[in-house]
XYZ file of C-alpha atoms in Angstrom:
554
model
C 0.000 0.000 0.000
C 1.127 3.932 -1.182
C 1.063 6.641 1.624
C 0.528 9.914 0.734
C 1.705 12.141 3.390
C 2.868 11.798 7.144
C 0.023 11.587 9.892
C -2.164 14.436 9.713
C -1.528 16.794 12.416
C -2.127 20.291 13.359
C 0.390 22.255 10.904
C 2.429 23.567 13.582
C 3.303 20.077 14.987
C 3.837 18.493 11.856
C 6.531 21.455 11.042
C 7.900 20.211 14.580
C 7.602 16.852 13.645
C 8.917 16.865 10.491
C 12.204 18.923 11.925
C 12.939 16.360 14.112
C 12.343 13.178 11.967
C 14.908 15.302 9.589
C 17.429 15.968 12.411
C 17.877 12.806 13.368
C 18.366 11.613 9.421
C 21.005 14.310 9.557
C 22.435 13.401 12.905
C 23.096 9.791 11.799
C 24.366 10.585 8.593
C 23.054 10.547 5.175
C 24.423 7.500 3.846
C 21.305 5.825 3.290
C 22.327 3.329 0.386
C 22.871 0.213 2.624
C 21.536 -2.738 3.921
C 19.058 -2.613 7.168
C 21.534 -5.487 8.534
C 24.625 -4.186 6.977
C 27.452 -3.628 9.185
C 28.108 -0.105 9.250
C 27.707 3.225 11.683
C 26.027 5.078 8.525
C 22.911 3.195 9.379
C 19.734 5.418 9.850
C 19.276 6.264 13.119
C 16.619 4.070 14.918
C 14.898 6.931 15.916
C 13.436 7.208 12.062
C 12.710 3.510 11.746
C 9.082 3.971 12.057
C 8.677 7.120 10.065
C 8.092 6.891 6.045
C 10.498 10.519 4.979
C 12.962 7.893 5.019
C 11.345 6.615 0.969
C 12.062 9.886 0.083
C 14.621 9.983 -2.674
C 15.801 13.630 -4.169
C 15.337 14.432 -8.098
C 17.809 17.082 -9.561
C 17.650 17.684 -13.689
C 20.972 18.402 -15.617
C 20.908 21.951 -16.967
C 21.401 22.321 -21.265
C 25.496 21.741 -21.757
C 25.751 24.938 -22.772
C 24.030 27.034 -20.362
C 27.012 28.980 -20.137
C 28.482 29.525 -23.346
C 31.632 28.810 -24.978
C 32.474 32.302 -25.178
C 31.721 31.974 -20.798
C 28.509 33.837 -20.901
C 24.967 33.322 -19.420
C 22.581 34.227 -22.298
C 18.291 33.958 -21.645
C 18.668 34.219 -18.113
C 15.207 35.665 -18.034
C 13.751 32.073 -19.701
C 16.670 30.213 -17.229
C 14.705 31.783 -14.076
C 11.212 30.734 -15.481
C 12.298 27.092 -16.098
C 14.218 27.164 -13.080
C 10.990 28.195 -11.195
C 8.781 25.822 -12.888
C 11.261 22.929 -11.648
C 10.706 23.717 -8.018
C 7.056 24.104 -8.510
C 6.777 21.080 -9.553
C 8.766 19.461 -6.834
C 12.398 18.976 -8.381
C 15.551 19.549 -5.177
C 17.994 20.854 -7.522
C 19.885 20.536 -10.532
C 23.276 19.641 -12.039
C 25.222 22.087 -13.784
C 28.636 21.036 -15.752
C 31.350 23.659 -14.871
C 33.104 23.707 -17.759
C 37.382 23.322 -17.624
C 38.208 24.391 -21.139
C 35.816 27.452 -20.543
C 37.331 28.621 -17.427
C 40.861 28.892 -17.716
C 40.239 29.102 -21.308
C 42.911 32.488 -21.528
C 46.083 30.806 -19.711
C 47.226 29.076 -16.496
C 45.413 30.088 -13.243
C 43.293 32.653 -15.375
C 39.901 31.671 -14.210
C 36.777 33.384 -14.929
C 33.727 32.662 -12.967
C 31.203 35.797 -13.193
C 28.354 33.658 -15.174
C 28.698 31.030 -13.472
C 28.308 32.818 -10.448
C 25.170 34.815 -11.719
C 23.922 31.444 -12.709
C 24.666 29.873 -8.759
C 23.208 32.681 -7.456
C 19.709 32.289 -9.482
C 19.478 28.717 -8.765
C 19.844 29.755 -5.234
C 17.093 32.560 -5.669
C 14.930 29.891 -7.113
C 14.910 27.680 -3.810
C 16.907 24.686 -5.391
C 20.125 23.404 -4.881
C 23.386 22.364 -7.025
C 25.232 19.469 -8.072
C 28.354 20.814 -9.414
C 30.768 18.991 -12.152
C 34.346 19.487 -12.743
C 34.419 19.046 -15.837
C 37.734 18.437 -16.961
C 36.573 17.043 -20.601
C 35.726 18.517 -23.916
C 32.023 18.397 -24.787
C 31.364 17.289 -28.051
C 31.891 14.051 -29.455
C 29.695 12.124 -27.558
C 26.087 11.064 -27.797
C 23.906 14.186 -26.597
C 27.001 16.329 -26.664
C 24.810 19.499 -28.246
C 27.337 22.251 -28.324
C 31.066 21.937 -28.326
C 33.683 23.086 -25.904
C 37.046 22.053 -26.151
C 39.878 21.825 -23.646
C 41.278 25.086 -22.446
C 43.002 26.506 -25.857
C 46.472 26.774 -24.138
C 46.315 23.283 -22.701
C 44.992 22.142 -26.438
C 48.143 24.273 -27.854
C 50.625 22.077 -25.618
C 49.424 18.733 -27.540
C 50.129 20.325 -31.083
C 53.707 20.170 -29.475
C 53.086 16.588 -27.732
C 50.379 14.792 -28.896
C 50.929 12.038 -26.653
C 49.440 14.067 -24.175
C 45.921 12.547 -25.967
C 44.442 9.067 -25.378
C 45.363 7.237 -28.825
C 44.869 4.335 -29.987
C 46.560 1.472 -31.832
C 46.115 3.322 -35.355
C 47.625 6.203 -33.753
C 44.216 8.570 -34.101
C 44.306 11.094 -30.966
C 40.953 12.057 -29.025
C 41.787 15.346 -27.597
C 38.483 14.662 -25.048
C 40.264 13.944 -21.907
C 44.096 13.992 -21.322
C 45.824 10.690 -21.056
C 46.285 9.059 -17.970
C 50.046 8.558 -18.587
C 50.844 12.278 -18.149
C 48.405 12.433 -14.537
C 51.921 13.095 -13.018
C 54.432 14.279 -15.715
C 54.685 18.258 -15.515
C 54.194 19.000 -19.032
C 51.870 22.040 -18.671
C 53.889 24.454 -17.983
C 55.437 23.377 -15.130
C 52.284 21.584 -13.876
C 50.913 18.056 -13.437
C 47.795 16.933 -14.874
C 46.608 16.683 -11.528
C 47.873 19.159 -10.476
C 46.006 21.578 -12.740
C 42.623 19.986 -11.515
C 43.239 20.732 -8.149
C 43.997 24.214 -8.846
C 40.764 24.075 -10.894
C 39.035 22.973 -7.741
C 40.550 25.571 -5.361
C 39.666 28.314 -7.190
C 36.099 27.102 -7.474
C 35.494 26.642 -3.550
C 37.541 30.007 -2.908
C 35.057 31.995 -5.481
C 32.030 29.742 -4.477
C 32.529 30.233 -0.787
C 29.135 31.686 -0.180
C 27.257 29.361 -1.945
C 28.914 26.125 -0.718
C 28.634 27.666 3.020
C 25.170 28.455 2.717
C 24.578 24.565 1.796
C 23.675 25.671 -2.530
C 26.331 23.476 -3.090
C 26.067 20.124 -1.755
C 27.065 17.943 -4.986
C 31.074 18.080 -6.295
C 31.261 15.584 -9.287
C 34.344 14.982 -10.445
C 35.329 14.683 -14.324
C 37.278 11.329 -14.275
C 36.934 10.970 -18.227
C 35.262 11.393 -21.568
C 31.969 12.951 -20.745
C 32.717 13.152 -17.283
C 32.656 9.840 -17.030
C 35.363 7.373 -15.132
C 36.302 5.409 -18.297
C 38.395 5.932 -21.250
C 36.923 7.598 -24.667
C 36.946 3.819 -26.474
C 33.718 4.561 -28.197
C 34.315 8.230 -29.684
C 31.306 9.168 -32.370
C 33.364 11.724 -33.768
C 35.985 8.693 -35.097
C 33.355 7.006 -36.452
C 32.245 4.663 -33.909
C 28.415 3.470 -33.999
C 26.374 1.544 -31.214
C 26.888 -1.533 -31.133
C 30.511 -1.515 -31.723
C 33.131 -2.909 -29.534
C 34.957 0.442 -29.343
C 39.107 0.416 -28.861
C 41.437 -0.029 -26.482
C 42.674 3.907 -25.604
C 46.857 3.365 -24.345
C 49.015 3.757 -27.379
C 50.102 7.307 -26.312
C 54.157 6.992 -25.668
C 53.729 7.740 -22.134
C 51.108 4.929 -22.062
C 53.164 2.426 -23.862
C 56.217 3.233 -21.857
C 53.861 2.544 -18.061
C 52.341 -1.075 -19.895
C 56.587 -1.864 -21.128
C 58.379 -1.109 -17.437
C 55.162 -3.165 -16.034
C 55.088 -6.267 -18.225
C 59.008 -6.173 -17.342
C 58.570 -5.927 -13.962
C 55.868 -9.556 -14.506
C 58.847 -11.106 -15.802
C 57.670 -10.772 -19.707
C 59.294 -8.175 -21.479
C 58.534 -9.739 -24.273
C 54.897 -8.314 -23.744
C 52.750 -5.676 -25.870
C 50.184 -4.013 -25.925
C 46.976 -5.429 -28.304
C 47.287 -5.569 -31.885
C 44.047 -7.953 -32.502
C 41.778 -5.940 -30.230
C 40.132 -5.046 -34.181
C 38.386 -1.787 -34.831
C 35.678 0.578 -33.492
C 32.484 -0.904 -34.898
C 33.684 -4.573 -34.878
C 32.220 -7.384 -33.385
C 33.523 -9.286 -30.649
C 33.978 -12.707 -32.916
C 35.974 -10.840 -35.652
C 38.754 -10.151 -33.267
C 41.355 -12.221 -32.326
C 41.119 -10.642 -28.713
C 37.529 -10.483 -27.777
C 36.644 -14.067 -29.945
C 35.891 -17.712 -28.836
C 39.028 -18.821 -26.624
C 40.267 -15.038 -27.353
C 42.983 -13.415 -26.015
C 40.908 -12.229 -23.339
C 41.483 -14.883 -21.677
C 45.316 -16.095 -21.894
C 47.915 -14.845 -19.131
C 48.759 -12.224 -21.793
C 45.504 -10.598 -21.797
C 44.814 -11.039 -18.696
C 47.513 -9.050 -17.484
C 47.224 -6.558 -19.676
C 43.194 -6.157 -18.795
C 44.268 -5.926 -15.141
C 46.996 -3.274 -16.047
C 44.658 -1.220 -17.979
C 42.084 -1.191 -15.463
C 44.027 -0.278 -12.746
C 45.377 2.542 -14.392
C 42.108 4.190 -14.166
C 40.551 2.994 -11.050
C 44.070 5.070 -9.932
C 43.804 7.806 -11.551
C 40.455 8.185 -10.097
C 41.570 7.492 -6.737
C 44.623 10.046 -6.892
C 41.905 13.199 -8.314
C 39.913 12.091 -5.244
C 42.001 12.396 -2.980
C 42.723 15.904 -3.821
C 39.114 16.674 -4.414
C 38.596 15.809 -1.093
C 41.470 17.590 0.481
C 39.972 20.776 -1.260
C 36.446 20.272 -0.177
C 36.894 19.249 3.403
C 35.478 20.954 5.894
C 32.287 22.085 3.429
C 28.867 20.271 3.497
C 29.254 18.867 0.787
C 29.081 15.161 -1.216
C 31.643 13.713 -3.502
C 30.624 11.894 -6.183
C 32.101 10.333 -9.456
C 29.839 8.636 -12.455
C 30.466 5.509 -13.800
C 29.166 4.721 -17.682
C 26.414 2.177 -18.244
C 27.946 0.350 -20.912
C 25.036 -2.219 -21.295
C 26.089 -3.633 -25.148
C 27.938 -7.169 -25.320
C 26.648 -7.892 -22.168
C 25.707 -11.072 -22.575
C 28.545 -11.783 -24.514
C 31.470 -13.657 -23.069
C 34.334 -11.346 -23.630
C 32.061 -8.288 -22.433
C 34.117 -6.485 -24.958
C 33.033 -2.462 -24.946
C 33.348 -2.754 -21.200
C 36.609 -3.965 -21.737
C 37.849 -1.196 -24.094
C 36.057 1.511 -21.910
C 38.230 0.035 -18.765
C 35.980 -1.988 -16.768
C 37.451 -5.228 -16.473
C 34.201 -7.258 -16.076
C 33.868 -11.131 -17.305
C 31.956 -13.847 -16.053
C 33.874 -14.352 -12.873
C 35.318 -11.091 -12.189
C 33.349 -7.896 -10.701
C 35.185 -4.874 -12.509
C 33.019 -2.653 -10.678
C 33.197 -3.533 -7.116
C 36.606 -2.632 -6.703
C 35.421 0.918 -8.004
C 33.113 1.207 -5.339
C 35.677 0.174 -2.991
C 37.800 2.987 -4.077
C 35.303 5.478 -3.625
C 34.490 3.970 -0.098
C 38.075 6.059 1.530
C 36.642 8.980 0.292
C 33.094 8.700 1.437
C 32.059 9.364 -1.893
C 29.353 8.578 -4.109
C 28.970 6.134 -7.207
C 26.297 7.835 -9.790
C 25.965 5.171 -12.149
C 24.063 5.620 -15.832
C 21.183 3.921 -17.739
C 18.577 3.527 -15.127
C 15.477 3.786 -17.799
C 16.811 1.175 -20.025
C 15.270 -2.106 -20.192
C 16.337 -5.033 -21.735
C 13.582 -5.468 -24.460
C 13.999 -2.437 -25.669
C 17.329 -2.974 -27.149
C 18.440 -4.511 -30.345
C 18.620 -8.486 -30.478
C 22.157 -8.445 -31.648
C 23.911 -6.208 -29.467
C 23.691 -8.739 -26.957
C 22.721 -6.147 -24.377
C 21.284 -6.645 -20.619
C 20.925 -3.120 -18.968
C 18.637 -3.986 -16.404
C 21.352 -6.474 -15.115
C 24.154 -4.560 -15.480
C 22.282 -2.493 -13.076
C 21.390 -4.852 -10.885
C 25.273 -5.803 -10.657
C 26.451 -1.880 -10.003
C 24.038 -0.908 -7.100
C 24.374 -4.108 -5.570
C 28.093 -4.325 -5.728
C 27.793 -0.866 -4.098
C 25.539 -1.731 -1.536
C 27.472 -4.578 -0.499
C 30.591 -2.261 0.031
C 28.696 0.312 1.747
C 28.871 3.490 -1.013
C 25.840 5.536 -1.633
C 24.675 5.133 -4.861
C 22.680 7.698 -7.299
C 22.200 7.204 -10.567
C 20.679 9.054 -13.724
C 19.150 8.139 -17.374
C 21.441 7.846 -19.685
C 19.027 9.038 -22.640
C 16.083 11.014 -22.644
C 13.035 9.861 -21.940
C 8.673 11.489 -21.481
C 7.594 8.276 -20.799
C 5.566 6.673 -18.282
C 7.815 3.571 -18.868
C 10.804 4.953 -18.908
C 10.572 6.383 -15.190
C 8.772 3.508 -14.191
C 12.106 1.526 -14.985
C 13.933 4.378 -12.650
C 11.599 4.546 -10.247
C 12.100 0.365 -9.855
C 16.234 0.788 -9.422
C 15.537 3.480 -6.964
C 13.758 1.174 -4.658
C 14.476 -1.789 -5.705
C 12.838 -3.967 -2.799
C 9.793 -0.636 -2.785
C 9.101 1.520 -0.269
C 8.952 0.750 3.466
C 5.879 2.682 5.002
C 7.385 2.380 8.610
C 11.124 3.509 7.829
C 13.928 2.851 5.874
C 13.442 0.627 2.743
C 16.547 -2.138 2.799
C 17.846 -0.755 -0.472
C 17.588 2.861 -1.745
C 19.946 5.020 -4.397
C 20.452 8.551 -2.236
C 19.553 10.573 -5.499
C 18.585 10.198 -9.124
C 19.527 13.520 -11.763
C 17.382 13.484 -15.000
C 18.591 14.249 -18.341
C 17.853 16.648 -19.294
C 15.853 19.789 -18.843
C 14.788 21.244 -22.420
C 11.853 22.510 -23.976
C 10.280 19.148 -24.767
C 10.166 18.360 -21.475
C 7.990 21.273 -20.494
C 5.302 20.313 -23.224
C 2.090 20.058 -21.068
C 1.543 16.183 -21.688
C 5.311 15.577 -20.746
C 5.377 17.690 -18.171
C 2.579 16.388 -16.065
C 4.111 13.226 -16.244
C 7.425 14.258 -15.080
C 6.101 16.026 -11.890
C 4.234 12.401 -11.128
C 7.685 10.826 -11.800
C 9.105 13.797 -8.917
C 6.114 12.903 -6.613
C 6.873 9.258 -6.741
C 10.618 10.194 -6.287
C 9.489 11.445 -2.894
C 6.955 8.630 -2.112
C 4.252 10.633 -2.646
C 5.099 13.142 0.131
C 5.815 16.747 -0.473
C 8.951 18.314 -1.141
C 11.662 18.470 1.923
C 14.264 20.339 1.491
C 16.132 19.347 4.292
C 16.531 15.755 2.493
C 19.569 17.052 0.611
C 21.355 17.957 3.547
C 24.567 16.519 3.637
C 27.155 16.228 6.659
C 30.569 17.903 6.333
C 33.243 16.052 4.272
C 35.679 14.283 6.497
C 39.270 13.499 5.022
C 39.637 10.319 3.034
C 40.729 7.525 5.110
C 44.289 6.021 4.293
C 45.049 4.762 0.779
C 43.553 1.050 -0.293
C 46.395 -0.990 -1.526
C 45.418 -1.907 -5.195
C 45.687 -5.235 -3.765
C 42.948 -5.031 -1.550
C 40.861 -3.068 -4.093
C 41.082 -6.289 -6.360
C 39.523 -8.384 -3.586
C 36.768 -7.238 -4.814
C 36.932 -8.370 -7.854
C 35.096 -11.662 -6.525
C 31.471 -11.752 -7.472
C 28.651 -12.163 -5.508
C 25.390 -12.246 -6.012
C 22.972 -9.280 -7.042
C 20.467 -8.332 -4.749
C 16.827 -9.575 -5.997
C 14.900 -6.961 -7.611
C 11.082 -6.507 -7.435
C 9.533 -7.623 -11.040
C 8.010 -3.524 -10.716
C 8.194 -0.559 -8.592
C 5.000 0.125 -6.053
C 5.258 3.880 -6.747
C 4.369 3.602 -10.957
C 3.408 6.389 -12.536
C 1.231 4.767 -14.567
C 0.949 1.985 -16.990
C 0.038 2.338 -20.608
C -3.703 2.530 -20.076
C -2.943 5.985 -18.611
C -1.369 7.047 -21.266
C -4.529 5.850 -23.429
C -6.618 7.925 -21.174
C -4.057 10.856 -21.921
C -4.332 10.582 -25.285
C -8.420 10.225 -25.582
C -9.053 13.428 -23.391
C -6.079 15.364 -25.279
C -8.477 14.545 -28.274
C -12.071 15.578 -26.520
C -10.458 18.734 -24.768
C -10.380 20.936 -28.031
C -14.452 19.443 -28.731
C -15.794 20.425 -25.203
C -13.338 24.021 -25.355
């Protein structure tokens, strides 16, 4: 059975009520994501355990990529504050904003510009909602979605016409100028600067010029930019080289500096004699015309196997190390971490998992490659905000051999069972009924629990995106059911994005711990459909009939 609201009670008492149930959420600690028997002091207080606030799970939508232009200006703020206004009429907590790298220090090193996005902060704040903020250290375009384009900072984008290496390449030697490579993270080829460096400059400067809005609890989201379209994984599947869906994608580590980390490594195995992939095939290949991802593949010899593990680890550590100084910026500030992991759902069901492969995520039948993740982001108390919550399996082409709703199923649990909060968001647009029905079921996977707690709930979803479509009066009224069931059908709290101040990241994981994780288990079970629908198709019959009789009885 739904509820729609707490007890009634007098106004006044409710407000009192409602403070408290909300202070003791925020005295326990707003991880939320685990288990009601898992053993960890994040656990809601017990004080909440028979009060239902605790179903209620925060909606923010992802602002157009180019609200602030290239050219770092905030055009049709007038239409910004309307849209922004209808949001939290209609229920939304806040939105996500990408704060853009190659537009900020555009000019030269340290020369960072942040009026418009502060007049933008500031009318979020004036609209009553609140911010997740991205670092977005990648170029926007390229990608699917990717409306506008906004390279790298031009200075930064003038160093790799000296050293292209400085690009992710791959084994035909074709450069994606997205994302910088991981093997110059440490090298101090910008200027006089690390890689890392220069995104934790990026990062101070933001909390130094954001001060007001990140004190007055605006701010509560950092993302961090960990790859191609902000995503931790490498740019295997680039649309602008040609790649289509389903393709395999390629392997992204034939940069010099790359090929130089894999050589001293395979050395240091013992086989020197080791190199990177030459029968990994091409971008829109699939896995059985390779001699890599094939039947009895290389996949699966020591060879590949160590080379798999190698290229994995690379960027589970380069996400780590950006952490880490993410979080030794941001301490202190009420604020959550986060990082977003791709939902690559295609070859799936195929042995060799291939584009997961190529993308970084070292997962086969056998091997979690995204447990460890989780496990990183555990030192940091960070979040994982994983992708393609809407997707279903039948929807998707027969021969892509793709399973989203399992690959899901794998993600949240695996961060469950390592104690993370999870959020999540759609990874393509969708106005359907279906479509958030499919969200609304990862959200809660077990349903709602109308006397606390449910035993497994993501901390926040962000929906892509807001536009113009999705303020088209049939849409519309479906997304603000979609927010209401968000909230289990209570009304909007804004103390529910609280967040408690950022402690310091606990002491490094040894990469050998982090691949103890690598050792499946088994996903959580998943209700066959979510208890807080918005509908099922007969509604949108019923839509569609009095959308038709409205104009006759006008």
């Amino acid at each position: 059975m739904a509820f729609n609201h707490l007890p009634e009670l007098p106004s006044g008492q409710r407000s009192f009520e409602l403070k408290n149930v909300v202070g003791n959420i925020k005295s326990s600690n707003t991880t939320q994501a685990v288990t009601a028997d898992a053993p960890t002091s994040e656990k809601i207080s017990q004080s909440i355990s028979n009060n239902p606030l605790a179903n209620y799970v925060p909606l923010f939508v992802m602002l157009p990529l180019g609200v602030i232009t290239r050219e770092n200006e905030f055009p049709n703020q007038e239409k910004m504050e309307q849209r922004l206004m209808e949001l939290r009429k209609a229920g939304v907590d806040g939105v996500m904003v990408d704060v853009w790298w190659g537009i900020l220090e555009a000019e030269g090193p340290k020369q960072y510009n942040w009026n418009s996005y502060k007049r933008l902060f500031q009318l979020v704040q004036k609209c009553g909602l609140r911010i997740q903020a991205i670092m977005s250290f990648h170029q926007c375009g390229g990608n699917i979605g990717d409306a506008v384009y906004i390279p790298l900072p031009k200075w930064v984008l003038a160093i790799g016409e000296e050293d292209k290496d400085i690009f992710y390449t791959n084994r035909y030697g074709n450069r994606n100028p997205e994302y910088l490579s991981l093997g110059v993270d440490n090298l101090p080829t910008f200027q006089g600067r690390t890689t890392i460096e220069m995104y934790r400059d990026f990062m101070q400067s933001f909390r130094l010029e954001m001060a007001d809005l990140l004190e007055s609890g605006t701010i509560m989201d950092i993302e961090v930019g960990l790859g191609p379209a902000g995503e931790m994984r490498y740019p295997s599947y680039p649309q602008d080289q040609g790649w289509k869906f389903p393709g395999i994608g390629e392997f992204q580590c034939y940069d010099k500096y790359m090929k130089r980390e894999f050589k001293a490594a395979s050395a240091k195995a013992g086989h020197p004699e080791w190199d990177l992939p030459d029968n990994a095939g091409t971008y829109n290949d699939t896995p059985e015309k390779t001699g890599f991802f094939g039947a009895n593949g290389t996949y699966l010899s020591e060879k590949g196997k160590f080379f798999l593990t190698w290229y994995s680890n690379k960027m589970i550590e380069h996400g780590d190390q950006i952490l880490d100084e993410a979080n030794k910026v941001f301490q202190g500030c009420k604020v959550r971490l986060s990082i977003k992991v791709s939902g690559i759902h295609w070859w799936y069901k195929d042995d060799s998992h291939a584009c997961e492969l190529t993308s970084g995520y070292y997962n086969v039948k056998g091997r979690d490659g995204y447990r460890p993740v989780s496990r990183m982001i555990s030192r940091h108390y960070g979040t994982l905000n994983f992708t393609c919550l809407e997707m279903i399996n039948s929807e998707q082409p027969t021969d892509a051999k793709s399973a989203p709703e399992q690959l899901v199923q794998q993600v949240l649990s695996g961060g469950w069972d390592e104690n993370v909060d999870v959020a999540g968001e759609n990874a393509l647009s969708r106005y359907d009924r279906k479509g958030y029905n499919q969200i609304l079921l990862n959200v809660r996977p077990n349903g709602i629990n109308e006397n606390g707690p449910p035993k497994y709930k993501m901390v926040g979803v962000t929906y892509l995106r807001l536009s113009d479509e999705l303020f088209e009066s049939k849409k519309f009224k479906i997304f603000k059911q979609f927010v209401k069931k968000m909230h289990a059908d209570m009304d909007y709290t804004r103390e529910m994005t609280d967040v408690p101040i950022l402690r310091r990241s606990k002491s490094k994981i040894p990469m050998e711990k982090l691949l103890e994780a690598t050792e499946p288990i088994k996903p959580i079970s998943w209700n066959s459909e979510t208890d807080m629908s918005v509908g099922c198709p007969f509604a949108d019959f019923l839509d569609n009939i009095l959308d038709k009789l409205f104009p006759i009885l006008k």
